[in-house]
XYZ file of C-alpha atoms in Angstrom:
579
model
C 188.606 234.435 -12.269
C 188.519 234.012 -15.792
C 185.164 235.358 -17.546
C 183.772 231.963 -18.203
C 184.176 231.771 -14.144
C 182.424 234.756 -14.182
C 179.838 234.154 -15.945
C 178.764 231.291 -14.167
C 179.277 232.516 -10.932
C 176.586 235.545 -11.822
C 174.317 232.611 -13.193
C 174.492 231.061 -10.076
C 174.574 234.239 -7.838
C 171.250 234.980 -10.359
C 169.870 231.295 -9.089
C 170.427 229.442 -12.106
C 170.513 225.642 -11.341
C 169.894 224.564 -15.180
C 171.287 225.456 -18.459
C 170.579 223.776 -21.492
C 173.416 223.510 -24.660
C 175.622 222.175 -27.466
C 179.000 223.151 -27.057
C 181.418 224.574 -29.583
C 184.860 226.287 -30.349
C 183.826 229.827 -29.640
C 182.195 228.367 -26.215
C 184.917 226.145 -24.895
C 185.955 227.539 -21.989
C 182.671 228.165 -21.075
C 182.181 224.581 -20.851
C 185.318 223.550 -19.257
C 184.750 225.693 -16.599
C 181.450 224.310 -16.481
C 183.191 220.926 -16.222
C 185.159 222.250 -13.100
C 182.291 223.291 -11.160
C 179.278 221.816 -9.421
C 176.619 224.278 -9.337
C 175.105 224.360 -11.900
C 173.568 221.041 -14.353
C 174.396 221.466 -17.998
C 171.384 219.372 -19.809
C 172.750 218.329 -23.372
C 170.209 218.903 -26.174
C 171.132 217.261 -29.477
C 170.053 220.880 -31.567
C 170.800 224.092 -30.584
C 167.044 225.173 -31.553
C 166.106 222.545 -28.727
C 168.044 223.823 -26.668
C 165.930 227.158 -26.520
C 162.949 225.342 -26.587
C 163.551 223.446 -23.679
C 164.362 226.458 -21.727
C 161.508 228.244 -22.732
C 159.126 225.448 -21.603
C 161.719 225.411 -18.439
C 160.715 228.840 -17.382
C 157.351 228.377 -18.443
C 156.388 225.740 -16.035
C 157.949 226.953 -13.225
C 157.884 230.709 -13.099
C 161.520 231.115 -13.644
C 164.001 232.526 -16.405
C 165.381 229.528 -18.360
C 169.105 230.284 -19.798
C 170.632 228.516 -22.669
C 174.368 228.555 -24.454
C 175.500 228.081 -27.548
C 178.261 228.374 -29.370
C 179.022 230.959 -31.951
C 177.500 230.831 -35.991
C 176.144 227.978 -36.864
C 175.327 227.449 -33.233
C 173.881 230.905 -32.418
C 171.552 230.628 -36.013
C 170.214 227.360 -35.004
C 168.375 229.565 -32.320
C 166.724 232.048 -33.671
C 163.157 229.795 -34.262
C 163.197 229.342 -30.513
C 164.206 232.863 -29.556
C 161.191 234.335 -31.887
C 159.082 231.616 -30.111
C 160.117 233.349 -26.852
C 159.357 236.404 -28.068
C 155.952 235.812 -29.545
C 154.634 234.027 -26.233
C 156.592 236.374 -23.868
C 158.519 233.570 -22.373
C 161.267 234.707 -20.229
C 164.600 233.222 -21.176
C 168.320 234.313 -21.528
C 170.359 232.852 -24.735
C 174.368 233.365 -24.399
C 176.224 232.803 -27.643
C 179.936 232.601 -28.144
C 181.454 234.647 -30.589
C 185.031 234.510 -32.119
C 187.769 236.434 -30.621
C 187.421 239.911 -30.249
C 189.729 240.999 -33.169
C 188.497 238.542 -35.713
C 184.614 239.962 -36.010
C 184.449 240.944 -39.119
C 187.002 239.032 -41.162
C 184.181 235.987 -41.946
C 186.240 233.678 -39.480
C 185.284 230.724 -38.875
C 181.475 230.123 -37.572
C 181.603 233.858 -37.303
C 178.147 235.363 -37.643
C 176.728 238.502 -36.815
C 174.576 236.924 -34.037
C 173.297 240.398 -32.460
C 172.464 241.398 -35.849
C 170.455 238.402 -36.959
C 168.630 238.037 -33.485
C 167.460 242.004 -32.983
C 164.409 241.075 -34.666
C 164.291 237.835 -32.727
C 164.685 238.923 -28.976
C 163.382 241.351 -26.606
C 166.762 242.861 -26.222
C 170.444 241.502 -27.314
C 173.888 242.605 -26.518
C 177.616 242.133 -27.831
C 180.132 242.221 -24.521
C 182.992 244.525 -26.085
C 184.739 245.315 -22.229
C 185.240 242.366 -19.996
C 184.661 243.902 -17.141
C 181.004 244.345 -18.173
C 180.566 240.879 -18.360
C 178.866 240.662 -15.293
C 176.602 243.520 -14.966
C 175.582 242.613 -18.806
C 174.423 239.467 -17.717
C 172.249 240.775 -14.404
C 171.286 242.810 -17.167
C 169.765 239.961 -19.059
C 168.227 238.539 -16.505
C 166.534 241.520 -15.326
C 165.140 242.534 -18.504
C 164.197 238.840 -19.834
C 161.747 238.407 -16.619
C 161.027 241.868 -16.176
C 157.701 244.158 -17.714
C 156.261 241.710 -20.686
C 158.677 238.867 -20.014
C 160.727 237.564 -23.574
C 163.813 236.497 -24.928
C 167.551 238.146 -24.085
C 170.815 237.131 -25.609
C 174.580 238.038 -24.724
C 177.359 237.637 -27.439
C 180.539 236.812 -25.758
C 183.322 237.105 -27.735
C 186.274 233.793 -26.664
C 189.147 236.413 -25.857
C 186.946 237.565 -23.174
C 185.504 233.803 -21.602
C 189.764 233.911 -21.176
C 190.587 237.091 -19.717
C 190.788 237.592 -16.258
C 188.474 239.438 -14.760
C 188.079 240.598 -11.199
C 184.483 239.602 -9.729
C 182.178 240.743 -6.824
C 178.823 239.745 -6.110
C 176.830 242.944 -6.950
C 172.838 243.513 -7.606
C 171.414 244.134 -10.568
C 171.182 247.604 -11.455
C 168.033 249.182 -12.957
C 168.297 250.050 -16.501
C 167.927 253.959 -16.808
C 165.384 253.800 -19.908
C 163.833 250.525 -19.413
C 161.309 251.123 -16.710
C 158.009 248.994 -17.363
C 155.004 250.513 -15.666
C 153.626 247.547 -12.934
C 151.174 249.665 -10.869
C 147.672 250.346 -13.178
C 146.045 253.506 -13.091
C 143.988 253.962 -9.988
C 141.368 255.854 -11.738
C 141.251 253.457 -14.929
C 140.834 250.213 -11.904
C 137.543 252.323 -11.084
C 136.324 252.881 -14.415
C 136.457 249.603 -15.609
C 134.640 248.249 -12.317
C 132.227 250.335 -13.123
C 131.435 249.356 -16.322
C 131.793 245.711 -15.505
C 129.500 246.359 -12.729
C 126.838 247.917 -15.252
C 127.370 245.203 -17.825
C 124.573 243.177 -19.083
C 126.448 240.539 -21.129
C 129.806 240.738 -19.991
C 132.673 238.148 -20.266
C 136.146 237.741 -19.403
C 138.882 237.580 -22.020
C 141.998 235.809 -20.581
C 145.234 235.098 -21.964
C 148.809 233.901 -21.830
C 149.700 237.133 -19.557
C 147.794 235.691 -16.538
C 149.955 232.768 -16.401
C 152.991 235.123 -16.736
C 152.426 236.671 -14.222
C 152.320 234.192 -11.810
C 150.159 231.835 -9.437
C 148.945 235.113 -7.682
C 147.740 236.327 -11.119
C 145.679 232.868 -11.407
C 144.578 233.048 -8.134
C 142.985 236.288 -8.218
C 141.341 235.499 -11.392
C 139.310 232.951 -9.617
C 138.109 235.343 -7.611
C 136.993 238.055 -9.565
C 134.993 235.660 -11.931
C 133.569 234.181 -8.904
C 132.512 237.070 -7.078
C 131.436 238.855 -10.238
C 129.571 235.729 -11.638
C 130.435 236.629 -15.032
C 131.736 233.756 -17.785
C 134.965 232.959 -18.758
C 136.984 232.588 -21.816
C 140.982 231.820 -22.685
C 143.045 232.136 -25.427
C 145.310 228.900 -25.999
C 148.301 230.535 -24.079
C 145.680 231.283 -21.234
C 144.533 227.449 -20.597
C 145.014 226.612 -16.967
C 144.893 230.318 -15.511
C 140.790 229.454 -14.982
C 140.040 225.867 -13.868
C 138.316 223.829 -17.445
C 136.161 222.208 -14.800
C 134.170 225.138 -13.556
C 130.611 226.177 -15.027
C 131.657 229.611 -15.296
C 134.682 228.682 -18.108
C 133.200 228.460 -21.522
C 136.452 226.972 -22.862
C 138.634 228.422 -25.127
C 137.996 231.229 -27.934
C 138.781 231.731 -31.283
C 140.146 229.834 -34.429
C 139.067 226.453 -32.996
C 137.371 227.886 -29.704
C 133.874 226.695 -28.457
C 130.279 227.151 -29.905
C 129.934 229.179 -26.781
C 132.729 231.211 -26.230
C 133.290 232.486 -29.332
C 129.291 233.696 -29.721
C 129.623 235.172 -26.239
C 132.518 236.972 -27.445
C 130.333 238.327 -30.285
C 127.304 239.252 -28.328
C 128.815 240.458 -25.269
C 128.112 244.288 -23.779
C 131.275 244.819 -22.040
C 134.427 242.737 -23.000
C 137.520 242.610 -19.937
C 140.507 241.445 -21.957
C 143.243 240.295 -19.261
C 146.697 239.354 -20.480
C 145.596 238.978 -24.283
C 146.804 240.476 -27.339
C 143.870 239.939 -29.326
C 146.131 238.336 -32.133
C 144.542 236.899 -35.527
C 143.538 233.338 -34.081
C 141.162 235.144 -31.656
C 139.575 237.958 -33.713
C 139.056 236.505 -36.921
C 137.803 239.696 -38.461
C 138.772 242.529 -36.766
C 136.446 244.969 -37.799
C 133.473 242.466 -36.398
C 134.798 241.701 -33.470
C 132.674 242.122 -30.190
C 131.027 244.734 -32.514
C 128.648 246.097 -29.867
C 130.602 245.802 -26.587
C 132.467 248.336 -24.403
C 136.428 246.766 -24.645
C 138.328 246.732 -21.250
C 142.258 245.885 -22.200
C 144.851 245.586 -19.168
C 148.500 244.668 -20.275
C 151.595 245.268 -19.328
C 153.002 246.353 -22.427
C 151.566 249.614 -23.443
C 152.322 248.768 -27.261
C 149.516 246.355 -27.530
C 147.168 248.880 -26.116
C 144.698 249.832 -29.274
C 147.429 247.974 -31.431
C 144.580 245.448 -32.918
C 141.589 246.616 -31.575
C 140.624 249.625 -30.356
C 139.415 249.598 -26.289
C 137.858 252.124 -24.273
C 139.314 251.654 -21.000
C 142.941 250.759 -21.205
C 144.793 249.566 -17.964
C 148.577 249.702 -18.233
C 150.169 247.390 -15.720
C 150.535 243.949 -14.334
C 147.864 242.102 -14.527
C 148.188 240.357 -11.346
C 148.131 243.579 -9.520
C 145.282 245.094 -11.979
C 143.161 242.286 -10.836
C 143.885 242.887 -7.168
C 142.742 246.041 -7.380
C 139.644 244.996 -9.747
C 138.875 243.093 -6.402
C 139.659 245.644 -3.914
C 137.364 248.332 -6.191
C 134.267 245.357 -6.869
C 133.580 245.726 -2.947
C 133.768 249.578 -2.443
C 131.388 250.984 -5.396
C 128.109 250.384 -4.825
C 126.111 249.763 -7.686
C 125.072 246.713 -7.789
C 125.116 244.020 -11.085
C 122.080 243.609 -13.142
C 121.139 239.973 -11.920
C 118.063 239.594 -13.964
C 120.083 240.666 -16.677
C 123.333 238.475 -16.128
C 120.868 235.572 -15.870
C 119.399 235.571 -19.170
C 123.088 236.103 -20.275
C 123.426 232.884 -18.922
C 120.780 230.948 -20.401
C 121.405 231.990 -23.924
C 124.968 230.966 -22.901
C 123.498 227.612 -22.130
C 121.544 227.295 -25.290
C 124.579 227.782 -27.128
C 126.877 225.403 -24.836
C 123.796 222.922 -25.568
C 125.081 222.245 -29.167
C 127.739 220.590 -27.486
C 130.027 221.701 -30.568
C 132.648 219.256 -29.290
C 130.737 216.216 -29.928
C 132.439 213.578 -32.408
C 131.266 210.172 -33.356
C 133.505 207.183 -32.625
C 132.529 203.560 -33.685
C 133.055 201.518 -30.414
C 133.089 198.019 -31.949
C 136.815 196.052 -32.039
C 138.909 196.648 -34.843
C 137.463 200.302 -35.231
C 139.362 203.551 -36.682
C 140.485 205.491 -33.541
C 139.455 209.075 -33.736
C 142.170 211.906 -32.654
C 140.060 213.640 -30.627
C 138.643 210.582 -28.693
C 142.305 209.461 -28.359
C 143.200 212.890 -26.201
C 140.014 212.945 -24.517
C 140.856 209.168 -23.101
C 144.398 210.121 -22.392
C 143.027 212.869 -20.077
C 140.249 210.524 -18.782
C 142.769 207.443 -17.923
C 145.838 210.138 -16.269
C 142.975 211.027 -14.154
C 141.676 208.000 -12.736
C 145.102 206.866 -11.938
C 145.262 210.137 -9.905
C 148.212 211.701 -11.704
C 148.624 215.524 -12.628
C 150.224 215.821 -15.995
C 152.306 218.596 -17.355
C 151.189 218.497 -21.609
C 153.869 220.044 -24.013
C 152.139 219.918 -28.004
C 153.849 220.245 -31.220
C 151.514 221.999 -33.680
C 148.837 221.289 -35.754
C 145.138 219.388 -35.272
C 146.623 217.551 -32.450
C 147.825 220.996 -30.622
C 144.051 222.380 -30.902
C 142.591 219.188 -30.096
C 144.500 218.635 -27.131
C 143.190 222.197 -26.134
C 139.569 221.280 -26.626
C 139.809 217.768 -24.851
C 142.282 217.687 -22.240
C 141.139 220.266 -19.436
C 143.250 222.530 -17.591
C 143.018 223.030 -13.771
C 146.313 224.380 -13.154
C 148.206 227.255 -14.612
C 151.611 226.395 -15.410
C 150.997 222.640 -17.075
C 150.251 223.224 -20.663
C 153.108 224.283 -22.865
C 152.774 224.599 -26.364
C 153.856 227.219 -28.952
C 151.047 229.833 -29.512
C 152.210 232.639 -31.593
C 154.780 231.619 -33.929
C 153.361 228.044 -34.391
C 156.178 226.096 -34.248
C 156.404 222.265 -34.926
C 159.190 220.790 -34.042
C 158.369 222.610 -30.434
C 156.949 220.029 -28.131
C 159.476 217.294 -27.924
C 162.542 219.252 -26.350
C 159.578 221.363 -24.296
C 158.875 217.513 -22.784
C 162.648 217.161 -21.578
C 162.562 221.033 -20.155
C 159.592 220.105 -18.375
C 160.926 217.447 -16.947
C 163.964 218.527 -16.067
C 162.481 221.167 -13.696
C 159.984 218.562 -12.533
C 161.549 214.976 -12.092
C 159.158 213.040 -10.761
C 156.206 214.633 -12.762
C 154.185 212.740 -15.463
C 155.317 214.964 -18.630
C 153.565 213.898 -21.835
C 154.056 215.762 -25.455
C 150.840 215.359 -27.406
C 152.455 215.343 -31.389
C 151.644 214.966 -34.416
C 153.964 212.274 -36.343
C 155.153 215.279 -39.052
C 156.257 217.722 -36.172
C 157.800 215.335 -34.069
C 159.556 214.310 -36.945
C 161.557 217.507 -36.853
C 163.300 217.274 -33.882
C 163.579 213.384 -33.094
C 166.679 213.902 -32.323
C 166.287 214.576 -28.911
C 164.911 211.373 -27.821
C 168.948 210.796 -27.475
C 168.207 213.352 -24.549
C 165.667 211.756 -22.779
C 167.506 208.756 -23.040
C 170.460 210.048 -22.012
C 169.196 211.726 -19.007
C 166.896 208.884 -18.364
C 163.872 211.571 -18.630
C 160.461 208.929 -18.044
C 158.293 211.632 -20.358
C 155.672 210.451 -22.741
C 155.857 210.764 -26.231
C 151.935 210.846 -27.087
C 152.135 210.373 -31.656
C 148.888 210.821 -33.088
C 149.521 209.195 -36.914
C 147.203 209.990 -39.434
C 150.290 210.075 -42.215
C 149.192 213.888 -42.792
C 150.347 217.491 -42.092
C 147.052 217.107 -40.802
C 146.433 221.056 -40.114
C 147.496 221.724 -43.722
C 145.683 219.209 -45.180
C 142.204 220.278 -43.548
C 142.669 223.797 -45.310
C 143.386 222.229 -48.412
C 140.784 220.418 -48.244
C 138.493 223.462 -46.736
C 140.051 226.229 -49.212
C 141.852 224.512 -51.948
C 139.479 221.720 -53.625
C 141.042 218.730 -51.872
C 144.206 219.376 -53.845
C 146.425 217.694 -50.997
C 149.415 219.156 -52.134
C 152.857 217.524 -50.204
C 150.851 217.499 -47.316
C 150.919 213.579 -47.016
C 153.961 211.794 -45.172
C 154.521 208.867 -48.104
C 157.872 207.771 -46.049
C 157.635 207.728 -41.987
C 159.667 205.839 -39.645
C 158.436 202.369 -37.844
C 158.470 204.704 -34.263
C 158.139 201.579 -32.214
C 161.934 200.293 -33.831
C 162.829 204.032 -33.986
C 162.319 204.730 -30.090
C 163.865 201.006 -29.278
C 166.985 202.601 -31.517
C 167.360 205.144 -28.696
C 167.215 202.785 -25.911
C 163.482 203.745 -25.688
C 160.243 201.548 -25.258
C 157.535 202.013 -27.724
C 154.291 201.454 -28.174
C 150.963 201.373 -30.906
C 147.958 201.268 -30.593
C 146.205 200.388 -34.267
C 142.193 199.915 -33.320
C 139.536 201.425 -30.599
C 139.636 198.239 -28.734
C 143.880 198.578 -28.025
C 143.472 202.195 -27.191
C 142.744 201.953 -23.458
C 145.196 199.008 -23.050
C 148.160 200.810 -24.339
C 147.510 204.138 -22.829
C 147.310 202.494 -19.513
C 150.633 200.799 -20.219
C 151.836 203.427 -21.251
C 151.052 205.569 -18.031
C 152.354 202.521 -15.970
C 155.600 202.223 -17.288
C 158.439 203.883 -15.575
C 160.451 204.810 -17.952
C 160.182 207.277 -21.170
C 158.070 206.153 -24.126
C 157.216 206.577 -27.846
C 153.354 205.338 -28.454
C 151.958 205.960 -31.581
C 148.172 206.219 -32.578
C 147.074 205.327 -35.759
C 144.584 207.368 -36.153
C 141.863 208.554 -38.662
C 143.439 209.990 -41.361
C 140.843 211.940 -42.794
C 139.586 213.965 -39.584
C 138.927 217.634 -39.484
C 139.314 219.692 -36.672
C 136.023 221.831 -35.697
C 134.316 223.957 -34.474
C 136.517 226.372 -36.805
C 136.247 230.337 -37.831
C 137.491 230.654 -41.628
C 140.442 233.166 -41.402
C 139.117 236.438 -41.437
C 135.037 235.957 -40.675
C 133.818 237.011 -37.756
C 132.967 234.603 -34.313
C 129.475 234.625 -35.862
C 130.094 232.687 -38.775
C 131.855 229.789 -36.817
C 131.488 225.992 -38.703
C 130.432 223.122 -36.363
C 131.545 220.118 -38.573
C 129.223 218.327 -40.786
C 127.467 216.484 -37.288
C 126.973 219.386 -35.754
C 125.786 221.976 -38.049
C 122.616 220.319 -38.118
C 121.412 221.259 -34.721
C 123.356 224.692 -34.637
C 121.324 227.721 -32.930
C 121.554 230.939 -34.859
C 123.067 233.667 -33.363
């Protein structure tokens, strides 16, 4: 076999049944053997950056490792947003760039690049194939480590001399790296420590993040549980939405930047804090010196680096979390203090009086030919896929519309919301749609944008045409880098500098350019209409909202204050409860 056979024959020995790509010299025979075979689909992005991205919201939405391949240089550059993406929001994916022929690194050939140099920063672990007959056991490799411990990014150089060579193959497992053994099983003793100090807690709450969802459905499921059973409230970080059902009493939405009245002033006031798959990164601190000032901190992760890396804890739990909260379950049962209930219950009613400000409020004008609000436009979306019955998988770009979509369209499900956390990329949610949909076909897939960020990868609607993909391009207009402007507005006097889009495409004759139906909705009164028409057609579509330009996303934490000093909008501040 040659080593492009190879390669895909470990991809599909690995279970592989979707790569995504743009093909190039250094990654020819790649894809001719690709073209000669019939196991595995090769989805053709139109960038190689959304290429990653649709792998990463691939593996994201079903559990598994998403792989894509590039070609060498230019090719292999073009990834390194998505790759750092990956690596911010531990999403599990394997990148494999071509490289020029063996004896030409080094001379500046031709889209020659040192791709393992400029992606160490960028990936969890990345690796230049020097002897072919490592090929195989360096890609196993990948795999193992890109889904194994805290799940991120992997790339494999591989050189064109050896995609040629022959190379002898035989179906082999993967073999345990000798120094990369990430600790899975928590500390017994550290299980019962924390238990007991949950089980002592007077204002306790739970502190979930993107790591429950990484783990997997079990992970999610046990989570349930353990709230229920403990009767304690719960909070999520944006990478966390879906691990706790939105719908239930006991979820006080999420915390943070542009968290809930609620959540973040529980987070403040709470006794005994259970961080669960969170990182406590800047968006959910604020200040770090003032947050959860008086509580006892509980932090289980996987990856012993974030342990005391932002905030100090007291009981650290090394291990997955899945498993940490099995045992959290196992150990709630067998100690027998029992929880303060008097105690827990006026927890919960000054909970209450702070969900009572309803800090998501927002006035919209109902009468015809009305502005439409952003917020009122996502909160209908969710309304209207719900009475028709449908689950919908969300991807966002990144901006207002990413945080509003957070606030107003509620979570049930793990797996369904994909959206880049960490890095903050726009440009993300569009090729996310078509990875989404690739791994589920007959699934309503909608991308919540903002018209700036889906400006920056429009190219792909080619994909979804191409592939006949029937996603849902959801364009929230308000002519604005909405996000930026807010803070120039907040922090810089209204001094809107380049912030406002003064040249934007007609996106109803810019989808039907693609072979693509679009949509507008101008006023309040055409909302409803088009977002049901929208939902009914069959096929993919580009509807824009025009919305109100002007409108600031709140409840919001200035960078760097503590949850206590949280904004409610100018409605809202009126009626907000002190602390």
């Amino acid at each position: 076999m040659t080593g492009a056979e190879v390669l895909l024959q470990v991809l599909a020995d690995l279970g592989v049944e979707v790569i995504f790509g743009y093909p190039g010299g250094a990654v020819l025979p790649i894809y001719d053997a690709i073209f000669q075979q019939g196991k595995i689909r090769h989805i053709l992005t139109r960038h190689e950056q959304a290429a990653v991205h649709a792998a990463e919201a691939y593996a994201r939405s079903t559990g598994k490792i998403g792989v894509a391949l590039v070609t060498s240089g230019p090719g292999a550059t073009n990834t390194v947003t998505g790759l750092v993406d990956a690596l911010m929001d531990s999403i599990p994916i394997v990148c494999i760039s071509g490289q020029v022929f063996s004896n030409l690194i080094g001379n500046d050939a031709f889209q020659e690049a040192d791709t393992v140099g400029i992606t160490r920063a960028a990936t969890k672990f990345n690796y230049l194939v020097k002897e072919k007959e490592k090929l195989a056991d360096k890609i196993r490799e990948a795999f193992y480590i890109a889904g194994s411990g805290r799940p991120g990014p992997v790339l494999v150089d591989i050189p064109k001399d050896l995609q040629l060579a022959q190379i002898p193959y035989s179906k082999k497992e993967t073999k345990i790296h000798p120094s990369y053994k990430p600790v899975t099983e928590p500390s017994h003793q550290a299980i019962k420590d924390a238990v007991k100090a949950m089980k002592k807690a007077k204002r306790p709450i739970f502190y979930t993040g993107g790591g429950i969802i990484n783990s997997g459905p079990h992970a999610s499921e046990g989570l349930r549980e353990l709230v229920k059973i403990s009767g304690f409230p719960c909070t999520s970080t944006l990478m966390g939405l879906g691990a706790y059902p939105a719908s239930d009493k006991q979820f006080l939405g999420m915390l943070g930047m542009h968290g809930t009245y609620e959540a973040n002033l529980a987070t403040h006031g709470c006794d005994v804090l259970i961080a669960l798959g969170a990182r406590f990164d800047d968006r959910v601190t604020g200040s770090v010196k003032d947050f959860s000032p008086n509580a006892l901190k509980i932090h289980a992760d996987i990856d012993p680096s974030q342990i005391n890396k932002i905030i100090l804890v007291d009981i650290p739990i090394i291990g997955d979390v899945a498993r940490t909260i099995e045992l959290m379950i196992e150990e709630w049962d067998k100690q027998p203090i029992s929880v303060d209930q008097d105690a827990l219950k006026e927890w919960w009613d000054q909970i209450e009086q702070w969900r009572g400000v309803d800090c998501l409020k927002y006035q919209q004008d109902m009468q015809a030919g009305e502005v439409i609000k952003p917020q009122h436009a996502i909160r209908r979306l969710s309304e209207l896929v719900r009475a028709k019955g449908k689950e919908a998988y969300i991807s966002t770009e990144v901006g207002q519309h990413q945080m509003w979509t957070a606030q107003y369209f509620p979570f049930e499900s793990p797996n369904h919301f994909m959206t880049s956390g960490g890095l903050g990329t726009m440009g993300y949610g569009l090729p996310a749609a078509v990875g989404i949909q690739i791994a589920h076909p007959d699934a309503l897939v909608i991308d919540i944008a903002g018209e700036a960020s889906t400006m920056m990868n429009i190219q792909e609607l080619a994909t979804i045409k191409q592939y006949r993909l029937p996603l849902k391009v959801f364009i929230l207009n308000n002519r604005y880098m909405g996000m930026v402007r807010q803070w120039q507005e907040l922090i810089h006097g209204g001094r809107y500098s380049e912030s406002y889009s003064e040249s934007l495409p007609d996106f109803v004759k810019l989808a039907e350019s693609f072979g693509i139906k679009g949509m507008r909705a101008r006023t309040i009164d055409e909302l409803d209409i088009m977002v049901n028409a929208m939902l009914d057609e069959p096929g993919p579509v580009v509807m824009e909202i025009q919305v109100e330009r002007e409108e600031n996303c709140f409840p919001m934490i200035p960078a760097g204050a503590p949850h206590n000093q949280i904004l409610l909008g100018p409605v809202k501040e009126k009626t907000k409860i002190a602390s």
